JSON list of C-alpha atoms in Angstrom, two decimals:
[
{"chain": "X", "resi": 8, "resn": "LEU", "atom": "CA", "xyz": [51.98, 136.50, 58.92]},
{"chain": "X", "resi": 9, "resn": "LEU", "atom": "CA", "xyz": [50.47, 136.62, 55.53]},
{"chain": "X", "resi": 10, "resn": "PRO", "atom": "CA", "xyz": [48.10, 139.82, 56.36]},
{"chain": "X", "resi": 11, "resn": "ILE", "atom": "CA", "xyz": [51.15, 141.83, 57.62]},
{"chain": "X", "resi": 12, "resn": "TYR", "atom": "CA", "xyz": [52.46, 140.80, 54.54]},
{"chain": "X", "resi": 13, "resn": "PHE", "atom": "CA", "xyz": [50.22, 142.72, 52.82]},
{"chain": "X", "resi": 14, "resn": "GLN", "atom": "CA", "xyz": [49.97, 145.78, 54.69]},
{"chain": "X", "resi": 15, "resn": "LEU", "atom": "CA", "xyz": [53.71, 146.19, 53.92]},
{"chain": "X", "resi": 16, "resn": "LYS", "atom": "CA", "xyz": [53.45, 145.37, 50.46]},
{"chain": "X", "resi": 17, "resn": "GLU", "atom": "CA", "xyz": [50.59, 148.45, 50.19]},
{"chain": "X", "resi": 18, "resn": "LYS", "atom": "CA", "xyz": [52.50, 150.93, 51.96]},
{"chain": "X", "resi": 19, "resn": "LEU", "atom": "CA", "xyz": [55.40, 150.20, 50.00]},
{"chain": "X", "resi": 20, "resn": "ALA", "atom": "CA", "xyz": [53.84, 150.56, 47.50]},
{"chain": "X", "resi": 21, "resn": "LYS", "atom": "CA", "xyz": [52.29, 153.98, 48.42]},
{"chain": "X", "resi": 22, "resn": "LEU", "atom": "CA", "xyz": [56.04, 154.72, 49.06]},
{"chain": "X", "resi": 23, "resn": "GLY", "atom": "CA", "xyz": [56.92, 153.82, 45.67]},
{"chain": "X", "resi": 24, "resn": "ARG", "atom": "CA", "xyz": [58.80, 150.97, 46.76]},
{"chain": "X", "resi": 25, "resn": "LYS", "atom": "CA", "xyz": [56.82, 148.03, 45.45]},
{"chain": "X", "resi": 26, "resn": "LYS", "atom": "CA", "xyz": [59.87, 147.23, 42.99]},
{"chain": "X", "resi": 27, "resn": "TRP", "atom": "CA", "xyz": [62.00, 146.52, 46.45]},
{"chain": "X", "resi": 28, "resn": "ILE", "atom": "CA", "xyz": [59.50, 144.02, 47.95]},
{"chain": "X", "resi": 29, "resn": "ASP", "atom": "CA", "xyz": [58.83, 142.04, 44.34]},
{"chain": "X", "resi": 30, "resn": "GLU", "atom": "CA", "xyz": [62.92, 141.65, 44.30]},
{"chain": "X", "resi": 31, "resn": "GLU", "atom": "CA", "xyz": [63.27, 140.94, 48.19]},
{"chain": "X", "resi": 32, "resn": "MET", "atom": "CA", "xyz": [60.69, 137.82, 48.45]},
{"chain": "X", "resi": 33, "resn": "SER", "atom": "CA", "xyz": [62.37, 136.58, 44.85]},
{"chain": "X", "resi": 34, "resn": "ARG", "atom": "CA", "xyz": [65.66, 136.73, 46.29]},
{"chain": "X", "resi": 35, "resn": "LEU", "atom": "CA", "xyz": [64.21, 135.05, 49.64]},
{"chain": "X", "resi": 36, "resn": "THR", "atom": "CA", "xyz": [62.50, 132.28, 47.40]},
{"chain": "X", "resi": 37, "resn": "GLU", "atom": "CA", "xyz": [65.47, 131.70, 45.56]},
{"chain": "X", "resi": 38, "resn": "LYS", "atom": "CA", "xyz": [67.78, 131.37, 48.80]},
{"chain": "X", "resi": 39, "resn": "ALA", "atom": "CA", "xyz": [65.05, 129.52, 50.64]},
{"chain": "X", "resi": 40, "resn": "SER", "atom": "CA", "xyz": [64.94, 126.88, 48.09]},
{"chain": "X", "resi": 41, "resn": "THR", "atom": "CA", "xyz": [69.12, 126.08, 47.82]},
{"chain": "X", "resi": 42, "resn": "LYS", "atom": "CA", "xyz": [70.44, 123.92, 50.28]},
{"chain": "X", "resi": 43, "resn": "GLU", "atom": "CA", "xyz": [72.60, 125.94, 52.30]},
{"chain": "X", "resi": 44, "resn": "ASP", "atom": "CA", "xyz": [76.07, 124.97, 52.16]},
{"chain": "X", "resi": 45, "resn": "LEU", "atom": "CA", "xyz": [77.52, 124.46, 56.04]},
{"chain": "X", "resi": 46, "resn": "SER", "atom": "CA", "xyz": [81.16, 123.67, 55.04]},
{"chain": "X", "resi": 47, "resn": "GLN", "atom": "CA", "xyz": [81.59, 127.47, 54.36]},
{"chain": "X", "resi": 48, "resn": "TYR", "atom": "CA", "xyz": [80.58, 128.50, 58.37]},
{"chain": "X", "resi": 49, "resn": "PHE", "atom": "CA", "xyz": [84.25, 128.31, 59.14]},
{"chain": "X", "resi": 50, "resn": "GLN", "atom": "CA", "xyz": [85.11, 131.74, 56.98]},
{"chain": "X", "resi": 51, "resn": "LYS", "atom": "CA", "xyz": [82.65, 133.66, 59.64]},
{"chain": "X", "resi": 52, "resn": "VAL", "atom": "CA", "xyz": [85.34, 132.21, 62.50]},
{"chain": "X", "resi": 53, "resn": "LYS", "atom": "CA", "xyz": [87.35, 135.77, 63.70]},
{"chain": "X", "resi": 54, "resn": "GLY", "atom": "CA", "xyz": [90.92, 134.94, 63.35]},
{"chain": "X", "resi": 55, "resn": "ALA", "atom": "CA", "xyz": [90.74, 131.92, 61.48]},
{"chain": "X", "resi": 56, "resn": "TRP", "atom": "CA", "xyz": [92.71, 133.88, 58.64]},
{"chain": "X", "resi": 57, "resn": "ARG", "atom": "CA", "xyz": [95.90, 133.20, 60.70]},
{"chain": "X", "resi": 58, "resn": "LEU", "atom": "CA", "xyz": [95.46, 129.25, 60.64]},
{"chain": "X", "resi": 59, "resn": "THR", "atom": "CA", "xyz": [97.80, 126.93, 58.54]},
{"chain": "X", "resi": 60, "resn": "SER", "atom": "CA", "xyz": [95.63, 125.72, 55.26]},
{"chain": "X", "resi": 61, "resn": "GLU", "atom": "CA", "xyz": [95.71, 121.92, 57.09]},
{"chain": "X", "resi": 62, "resn": "LYS", "atom": "CA", "xyz": [94.39, 123.30, 60.01]},
{"chain": "X", "resi": 63, "resn": "LEU", "atom": "CA", "xyz": [92.06, 125.38, 58.19]},
{"chain": "X", "resi": 64, "resn": "SER", "atom": "CA", "xyz": [91.00, 122.51, 56.74]},
{"chain": "X", "resi": 65, "resn": "ALA", "atom": "CA", "xyz": [90.43, 120.97, 60.27]},
{"chain": "X", "resi": 66, "resn": "LEU", "atom": "CA", "xyz": [88.38, 124.58, 61.32]},
{"chain": "X", "resi": 67, "resn": "GLN", "atom": "CA", "xyz": [86.13, 123.67, 58.62]},
{"chain": "X", "resi": 68, "resn": "LEU", "atom": "CA", "xyz": [85.09, 120.41, 59.53]},
{"chain": "X", "resi": 69, "resn": "ILE", "atom": "CA", "xyz": [84.37, 121.44, 63.47]},
{"chain": "X", "resi": 70, "resn": "CYS", "atom": "CA", "xyz": [82.60, 124.47, 62.08]},
{"chain": "X", "resi": 71, "resn": "GLU", "atom": "CA", "xyz": [80.27, 122.07, 59.54]},
{"chain": "X", "resi": 72, "resn": "TRP", "atom": "CA", "xyz": [79.75, 119.74, 62.69]},
{"chain": "X", "resi": 73, "resn": "ARG", "atom": "CA", "xyz": [79.01, 122.33, 64.99]},
{"chain": "X", "resi": 74, "resn": "GLU", "atom": "CA", "xyz": [76.56, 123.98, 62.75]},
{"chain": "X", "resi": 75, "resn": "GLN", "atom": "CA", "xyz": [74.55, 120.68, 62.52]},
{"chain": "X", "resi": 76, "resn": "GLU", "atom": "CA", "xyz": [74.50, 120.13, 66.11]},
{"chain": "X", "resi": 77, "resn": "ALA", "atom": "CA", "xyz": [73.26, 123.97, 66.87]},
{"chain": "X", "resi": 78, "resn": "ARG", "atom": "CA", "xyz": [70.47, 123.07, 64.52]},
{"chain": "X", "resi": 79, "resn": "ASP", "atom": "CA", "xyz": [69.59, 119.80, 65.72]},
{"chain": "X", "resi": 80, "resn": "LYS", "atom": "CA", "xyz": [69.69, 120.24, 68.94]},
{"chain": "X", "resi": 81, "resn": "ASN", "atom": "CA", "xyz": [68.19, 124.26, 68.58]},
{"chain": "X", "resi": 82, "resn": "LYS", "atom": "CA", "xyz": [70.69, 126.01, 70.34]},
{"chain": "X", "resi": 83, "resn": "PRO", "atom": "CA", "xyz": [73.16, 128.97, 69.31]},
{"chain": "X", "resi": 84, "resn": "ARG", "atom": "CA", "xyz": [76.49, 127.20, 68.07]},
{"chain": "X", "resi": 85, "resn": "GLY", "atom": "CA", "xyz": [78.25, 129.52, 70.43]},
{"chain": "X", "resi": 86, "resn": "ARG", "atom": "CA", "xyz": [76.17, 127.30, 73.12]},
{"chain": "X", "resi": 87, "resn": "ILE", "atom": "CA", "xyz": [78.12, 124.31, 71.70]},
{"chain": "X", "resi": 88, "resn": "ILE", "atom": "CA", "xyz": [81.61, 125.35, 71.43]},
{"chain": "X", "resi": 89, "resn": "ASP", "atom": "CA", "xyz": [82.61, 128.93, 70.83]},
{"chain": "X", "resi": 90, "resn": "ASP", "atom": "CA", "xyz": [84.76, 130.58, 67.99]},
{"chain": "X", "resi": 91, "resn": "LYS", "atom": "CA", "xyz": [87.57, 131.37, 70.48]},
{"chain": "X", "resi": 92, "resn": "THR", "atom": "CA", "xyz": [88.13, 128.21, 71.54]},
{"chain": "X", "resi": 93, "resn": "ILE", "atom": "CA", "xyz": [87.90, 126.08, 68.70]},
{"chain": "X", "resi": 94, "resn": "VAL", "atom": "CA", "xyz": [90.07, 128.02, 67.22]},
{"chain": "X", "resi": 95, "resn": "GLU", "atom": "CA", "xyz": [92.53, 127.23, 69.78]},
{"chain": "X", "resi": 96, "resn": "VAL", "atom": "CA", "xyz": [91.77, 123.81, 69.96]},
{"chain": "X", "resi": 97, "resn": "VAL", "atom": "CA", "xyz": [92.68, 123.73, 65.97]},
{"chain": "X", "resi": 98, "resn": "SER", "atom": "CA", "xyz": [95.62, 126.31, 66.75]},
{"chain": "X", "resi": 99, "resn": "ASN", "atom": "CA", "xyz": [97.35, 123.71, 69.11]},
{"chain": "X", "resi": 100, "resn": "ALA", "atom": "CA", "xyz": [96.28, 120.70, 66.82]},
{"chain": "X", "resi": 101, "resn": "THR", "atom": "CA", "xyz": [95.14, 119.17, 69.57]},
{"chain": "X", "resi": 102, "resn": "GLN", "atom": "CA", "xyz": [95.05, 115.07, 69.54]},
{"chain": "X", "resi": 103, "resn": "SER", "atom": "CA", "xyz": [94.29, 114.00, 72.76]},
{"chain": "X", "resi": 104, "resn": "ARG", "atom": "CA", "xyz": [91.88, 114.38, 75.32]},
{"chain": "X", "resi": 105, "resn": "GLU", "atom": "CA", "xyz": [94.26, 115.56, 77.80]},
{"chain": "X", "resi": 106, "resn": "GLY", "atom": "CA", "xyz": [95.32, 118.47, 75.40]},
{"chain": "X", "resi": 107, "resn": "LEU", "atom": "CA", "xyz": [91.78, 119.36, 75.33]},
{"chain": "X", "resi": 108, "resn": "SER", "atom": "CA", "xyz": [91.50, 119.74, 78.67]},
{"chain": "X", "resi": 109, "resn": "GLU", "atom": "CA", "xyz": [94.57, 122.48, 79.09]},
{"chain": "X", "resi": 110, "resn": "ILE", "atom": "CA", "xyz": [92.38, 124.78, 76.83]},
{"chain": "X", "resi": 111, "resn": "LYS", "atom": "CA", "xyz": [90.89, 127.28, 78.58]},
{"chain": "X", "resi": 112, "resn": "GLY", "atom": "CA", "xyz": [87.33, 127.25, 77.04]},
{"chain": "X", "resi": 113, "resn": "MET", "atom": "CA", "xyz": [87.38, 123.27, 77.03]},
{"chain": "X", "resi": 114, "resn": "HIS", "atom": "CA", "xyz": [85.20, 123.08, 80.08]},
{"chain": "X", "resi": 115, "resn": "PRO", "atom": "CA", "xyz": [84.89, 119.77, 81.55]},
{"chain": "X", "resi": 116, "resn": "TYR", "atom": "CA", "xyz": [81.35, 118.87, 80.15]},
{"chain": "X", "resi": 117, "resn": "LEU", "atom": "CA", "xyz": [82.69, 119.93, 76.80]},
{"chain": "X", "resi": 118, "resn": "ILE", "atom": "CA", "xyz": [85.13, 117.39, 76.87]},
{"chain": "X", "resi": 119, "resn": "GLU", "atom": "CA", "xyz": [83.03, 114.63, 78.47]},
{"chain": "X", "resi": 120, "resn": "ARG", "atom": "CA", "xyz": [80.04, 115.41, 75.45]},
{"chain": "X", "resi": 121, "resn": "TYR", "atom": "CA", "xyz": [82.40, 116.27, 72.32]},
{"chain": "X", "resi": 122, "resn": "SER", "atom": "CA", "xyz": [86.34, 115.09, 73.15]},
{"chain": "X", "resi": 123, "resn": "GLU", "atom": "CA", "xyz": [85.88, 112.20, 70.92]},
{"chain": "X", "resi": 124, "resn": "LYS", "atom": "CA", "xyz": [83.99, 114.12, 68.00]},
{"chain": "X", "resi": 125, "resn": "LEU", "atom": "CA", "xyz": [86.49, 117.36, 68.13]},
{"chain": "X", "resi": 126, "resn": "LEU", "atom": "CA", "xyz": [89.64, 114.49, 68.23]},
{"chain": "X", "resi": 127, "resn": "ASP", "atom": "CA", "xyz": [88.21, 112.44, 65.07]},
{"chain": "X", "resi": 128, "resn": "LEU", "atom": "CA", "xyz": [87.53, 115.90, 63.09]},
{"chain": "X", "resi": 129, "resn": "ILE", "atom": "CA", "xyz": [91.02, 117.38, 64.12]},
{"chain": "X", "resi": 130, "resn": "LYS", "atom": "CA", "xyz": [92.71, 114.15, 62.61]},
{"chain": "X", "resi": 131, "resn": "GLU", "atom": "CA", "xyz": [90.31, 113.69, 59.68]},
{"chain": "X", "resi": 132, "resn": "GLY", "atom": "CA", "xyz": [91.21, 117.72, 58.69]},
{"chain": "X", "resi": 133, "resn": "LEU", "atom": "CA", "xyz": [94.84, 117.55, 59.29]},
{"chain": "X", "resi": 134, "resn": "ALA", "atom": "CA", "xyz": [95.58, 114.28, 57.40]},
{"chain": "X", "resi": 135, "resn": "ARG", "atom": "CA", "xyz": [93.31, 115.63, 53.83]},
{"chain": "X", "resi": 136, "resn": "PRO", "atom": "CA", "xyz": [95.01, 116.11, 51.13]},
{"chain": "X", "resi": 137, "resn": "THR", "atom": "CA", "xyz": [96.68, 119.48, 50.03]},
{"chain": "X", "resi": 138, "resn": "LYS", "atom": "CA", "xyz": [94.36, 119.63, 46.84]},
{"chain": "X", "resi": 139, "resn": "GLU", "atom": "CA", "xyz": [90.89, 119.59, 49.26]},
{"chain": "X", "resi": 140, "resn": "HIS", "atom": "CA", "xyz": [92.29, 122.45, 51.74]},
{"chain": "X", "resi": 141, "resn": "PRO", "atom": "CA", "xyz": [89.64, 125.36, 51.46]},
{"chain": "X", "resi": 142, "resn": "ALA", "atom": "CA", "xyz": [91.35, 128.31, 50.03]},
{"chain": "X", "resi": 143, "resn": "PRO", "atom": "CA", "xyz": [93.23, 131.11, 52.69]},
{"chain": "X", "resi": 144, "resn": "LEU", "atom": "CA", "xyz": [90.94, 133.69, 53.85]},
{"chain": "X", "resi": 145, "resn": "SER", "atom": "CA", "xyz": [91.33, 137.12, 53.65]},
{"chain": "X", "resi": 146, "resn": "GLU", "atom": "CA", "xyz": [93.44, 139.20, 56.38]},
{"chain": "X", "resi": 147, "resn": "PRO", "atom": "CA", "xyz": [91.66, 142.05, 58.20]},
{"chain": "X", "resi": 148, "resn": "LEU", "atom": "CA", "xyz": [91.50, 144.88, 56.07]},
{"chain": "X", "resi": 149, "resn": "PRO", "atom": "CA", "xyz": [94.81, 147.50, 56.58]},
{"chain": "X", "resi": 150, "resn": "LYS", "atom": "CA", "xyz": [94.12, 150.17, 59.17]},
{"chain": "X", "resi": 151, "resn": "HIS", "atom": "CA", "xyz": [94.94, 153.15, 56.44]},
{"chain": "X", "resi": 152, "resn": "MET", "atom": "CA", "xyz": [91.49, 152.25, 54.80]},
{"chain": "X", "resi": 153, "resn": "SER", "atom": "CA", "xyz": [89.77, 153.20, 57.94]},
{"chain": "X", "resi": 154, "resn": "SER", "atom": "CA", "xyz": [89.08, 156.32, 56.30]},
{"chain": "X", "resi": 155, "resn": "THR", "atom": "CA", "xyz": [87.47, 154.97, 53.26]},
{"chain": "X", "resi": 156, "resn": "ILE", "atom": "CA", "xyz": [84.98, 152.38, 54.87]},
{"chain": "X", "resi": 157, "resn": "LYS", "atom": "CA", "xyz": [83.67, 155.15, 57.01]},
{"chain": "X", "resi": 158, "resn": "LYS", "atom": "CA", "xyz": [83.22, 157.55, 54.42]},
{"chain": "X", "resi": 159, "resn": "LEU", "atom": "CA", "xyz": [81.53, 154.68, 52.62]},
{"chain": "X", "resi": 160, "resn": "LYS", "atom": "CA", "xyz": [79.29, 154.08, 55.61]},
{"chain": "X", "resi": 161, "resn": "GLN", "atom": "CA", "xyz": [78.41, 157.59, 55.99]},
{"chain": "X", "resi": 162, "resn": "ILE", "atom": "CA", "xyz": [77.14, 157.58, 52.77]},
{"chain": "X", "resi": 163, "resn": "VAL", "atom": "CA", "xyz": [74.54, 154.37, 53.39]},
{"chain": "X", "resi": 164, "resn": "ASN", "atom": "CA", "xyz": [73.63, 155.97, 56.83]},
{"chain": "X", "resi": 165, "resn": "MET", "atom": "CA", "xyz": [72.94, 159.39, 54.89]},
{"chain": "X", "resi": 166, "resn": "LYS", "atom": "CA", "xyz": [70.49, 157.67, 52.36]},
{"chain": "X", "resi": 167, "resn": "ALA", "atom": "CA", "xyz": [68.97, 155.43, 54.78]},
{"chain": "X", "resi": 168, "resn": "GLU", "atom": "CA", "xyz": [67.87, 158.70, 57.24]},
{"chain": "X", "resi": 169, "resn": "LEU", "atom": "CA", "xyz": [66.52, 159.89, 54.08]},
{"chain": "X", "resi": 170, "resn": "LEU", "atom": "CA", "xyz": [64.72, 157.00, 53.33]},
{"chain": "X", "resi": 171, "resn": "ASP", "atom": "CA", "xyz": [63.54, 156.44, 56.70]},
{"chain": "X", "resi": 172, "resn": "ILE", "atom": "CA", "xyz": [64.89, 152.61, 56.71]},
{"chain": "X", "resi": 173, "resn": "ALA", "atom": "CA", "xyz": [67.77, 151.36, 58.58]},
{"chain": "X", "resi": 174, "resn": "PRO", "atom": "CA", "xyz": [71.45, 151.31, 56.89]},
{"chain": "X", "resi": 175, "resn": "GLU", "atom": "CA", "xyz": [71.20, 147.57, 56.76]},
{"chain": "X", "resi": 176, "resn": "ILE", "atom": "CA", "xyz": [68.25, 147.47, 54.29]},
{"chain": "X", "resi": 177, "resn": "LEU", "atom": "CA", "xyz": [70.58, 149.03, 52.31]},
{"chain": "X", "resi": 178, "resn": "ALA", "atom": "CA", "xyz": [74.29, 147.60, 52.62]},
{"chain": "X", "resi": 179, "resn": "ARG", "atom": "CA", "xyz": [75.81, 145.72, 55.78]},
{"chain": "X", "resi": 180, "resn": "LYS", "atom": "CA", "xyz": [78.96, 146.26, 57.03]},
{"chain": "X", "resi": 181, "resn": "LYS", "atom": "CA", "xyz": [80.64, 142.83, 55.09]},
{"chain": "X", "resi": 182, "resn": "ASP", "atom": "CA", "xyz": [79.12, 144.69, 51.78]},
{"chain": "X", "resi": 183, "resn": "ILE", "atom": "CA", "xyz": [81.34, 147.83, 51.97]},
{"chain": "X", "resi": 184, "resn": "GLU", "atom": "CA", "xyz": [84.54, 145.68, 53.10]},
{"chain": "X", "resi": 185, "resn": "PHE", "atom": "CA", "xyz": [83.72, 143.78, 49.62]},
{"chain": "X", "resi": 186, "resn": "LEU", "atom": "CA", "xyz": [83.51, 146.68, 48.35]},
{"chain": "X", "resi": 187, "resn": "VAL", "atom": "CA", "xyz": [87.02, 148.21, 49.86]},
{"chain": "X", "resi": 188, "resn": "ARG", "atom": "CA", "xyz": [89.02, 144.81, 49.07]},
{"chain": "X", "resi": 189, "resn": "SER", "atom": "CA", "xyz": [87.83, 145.09, 45.47]},
{"chain": "X", "resi": 190, "resn": "MET", "atom": "CA", "xyz": [89.62, 148.36, 45.79]},
{"chain": "X", "resi": 191, "resn": "ILE", "atom": "CA", "xyz": [92.97, 147.36, 47.18]},
{"chain": "X", "resi": 192, "resn": "SER", "atom": "CA", "xyz": [93.08, 144.04, 45.14]},
{"chain": "X", "resi": 193, "resn": "GLU", "atom": "CA", "xyz": [91.42, 144.31, 41.83]},
{"chain": "X", "resi": 194, "resn": "GLU", "atom": "CA", "xyz": [91.39, 146.11, 38.77]},
{"chain": "X", "resi": 195, "resn": "ASN", "atom": "CA", "xyz": [88.02, 146.56, 38.86]},
{"chain": "X", "resi": 196, "resn": "ILE", "atom": "CA", "xyz": [86.38, 148.23, 41.78]},
{"chain": "X", "resi": 197, "resn": "ARG", "atom": "CA", "xyz": [83.27, 145.37, 42.35]},
{"chain": "X", "resi": 198, "resn": "LEU", "atom": "CA", "xyz": [80.25, 145.78, 44.49]},
{"chain": "X", "resi": 199, "resn": "PRO", "atom": "CA", "xyz": [78.72, 142.67, 46.22]},
{"chain": "X", "resi": 200, "resn": "ASP", "atom": "CA", "xyz": [76.06, 140.93, 43.97]},
{"chain": "X", "resi": 201, "resn": "LYS", "atom": "CA", "xyz": [73.56, 141.89, 46.63]},
{"chain": "X", "resi": 202, "resn": "ILE", "atom": "CA", "xyz": [74.03, 145.47, 45.56]},
{"chain": "X", "resi": 203, "resn": "ALA", "atom": "CA", "xyz": [75.14, 145.72, 42.25]},
{"chain": "X", "resi": 204, "resn": "GLU", "atom": "CA", "xyz": [71.83, 145.12, 40.55]},
{"chain": "X", "resi": 205, "resn": "GLY", "atom": "CA", "xyz": [68.00, 146.18, 41.19]},
{"chain": "X", "resi": 206, "resn": "TRP", "atom": "CA", "xyz": [66.31, 148.38, 43.58]},
{"chain": "X", "resi": 207, "resn": "ARG", "atom": "CA", "xyz": [69.98, 148.64, 46.09]},
{"chain": "X", "resi": 208, "resn": "PHE", "atom": "CA", "xyz": [72.07, 149.39, 43.11]},
{"chain": "X", "resi": 209, "resn": "ASP", "atom": "CA", "xyz": [69.76, 152.32, 41.98]},
{"chain": "X", "resi": 210, "resn": "VAL", "atom": "CA", "xyz": [69.29, 153.58, 45.46]},
{"chain": "X", "resi": 211, "resn": "ILE", "atom": "CA", "xyz": [72.65, 152.99, 47.17]},
{"chain": "X", "resi": 212, "resn": "GLY", "atom": "CA", "xyz": [75.34, 150.67, 45.00]},
{"chain": "X", "resi": 213, "resn": "SER", "atom": "CA", "xyz": [75.47, 153.69, 42.06]},
{"chain": "X", "resi": 214, "resn": "ALA", "atom": "CA", "xyz": [76.55, 156.27, 44.85]},
{"chain": "X", "resi": 215, "resn": "LEU", "atom": "CA", "xyz": [78.89, 154.03, 46.65]},
{"chain": "X", "resi": 216, "resn": "LEU", "atom": "CA", "xyz": [81.12, 152.89, 43.33]},
{"chain": "X", "resi": 217, "resn": "VAL", "atom": "CA", "xyz": [81.13, 156.79, 42.44]},
{"chain": "X", "resi": 218, "resn": "SER", "atom": "CA", "xyz": [82.67, 157.73, 46.03]},
{"chain": "X", "resi": 219, "resn": "SER", "atom": "CA", "xyz": [85.04, 154.71, 45.51]},
{"chain": "X", "resi": 220, "resn": "SER", "atom": "CA", "xyz": [86.42, 155.90, 42.27]},
{"chain": "X", "resi": 221, "resn": "ASP", "atom": "CA", "xyz": [87.38, 159.41, 43.40]}
]
């Protein structure tokens, strides 16, 4: 991998993009040295925003356990238990093995393997004091903002095409959604940290801010 890294670095330097790889390597090194917080994985679960705070607490514990289990077994997290099934288990506040068996995605082998752990985590999550509940999750963006999202994505796509790189290198869907949420709920429009500074701000962040302010 090291020879490939040096080849890419040389190529980017010729394109005037040495700053890019220097910043990316610094960011990746910092990320690698910081212990990942598995307790935040519940935020990625589709439909989780609908749950009450106490059920969100149970979801948080289950997702943290599932992530660790997936890593220990070297499997995708969905192969442990998929998101949809977890949300249904938590939504029903299932507290018995029989209750788990009534949930569509809880196949017999999952019940045999994980029922005791799931029930313990649900019980623990629901029993947490309110002050320990995670903060409510944001609702999906309103439909009337879809044209704004589309416009911002077009700006990213056009810039990526000019630079001959994948749009995701400049800004991902979640980055654009972060920006749009700030347009709705905050006095000051904000970019996510990743594109609020450095080469990404120069290349795409500033253009997105200008477009968002129109």
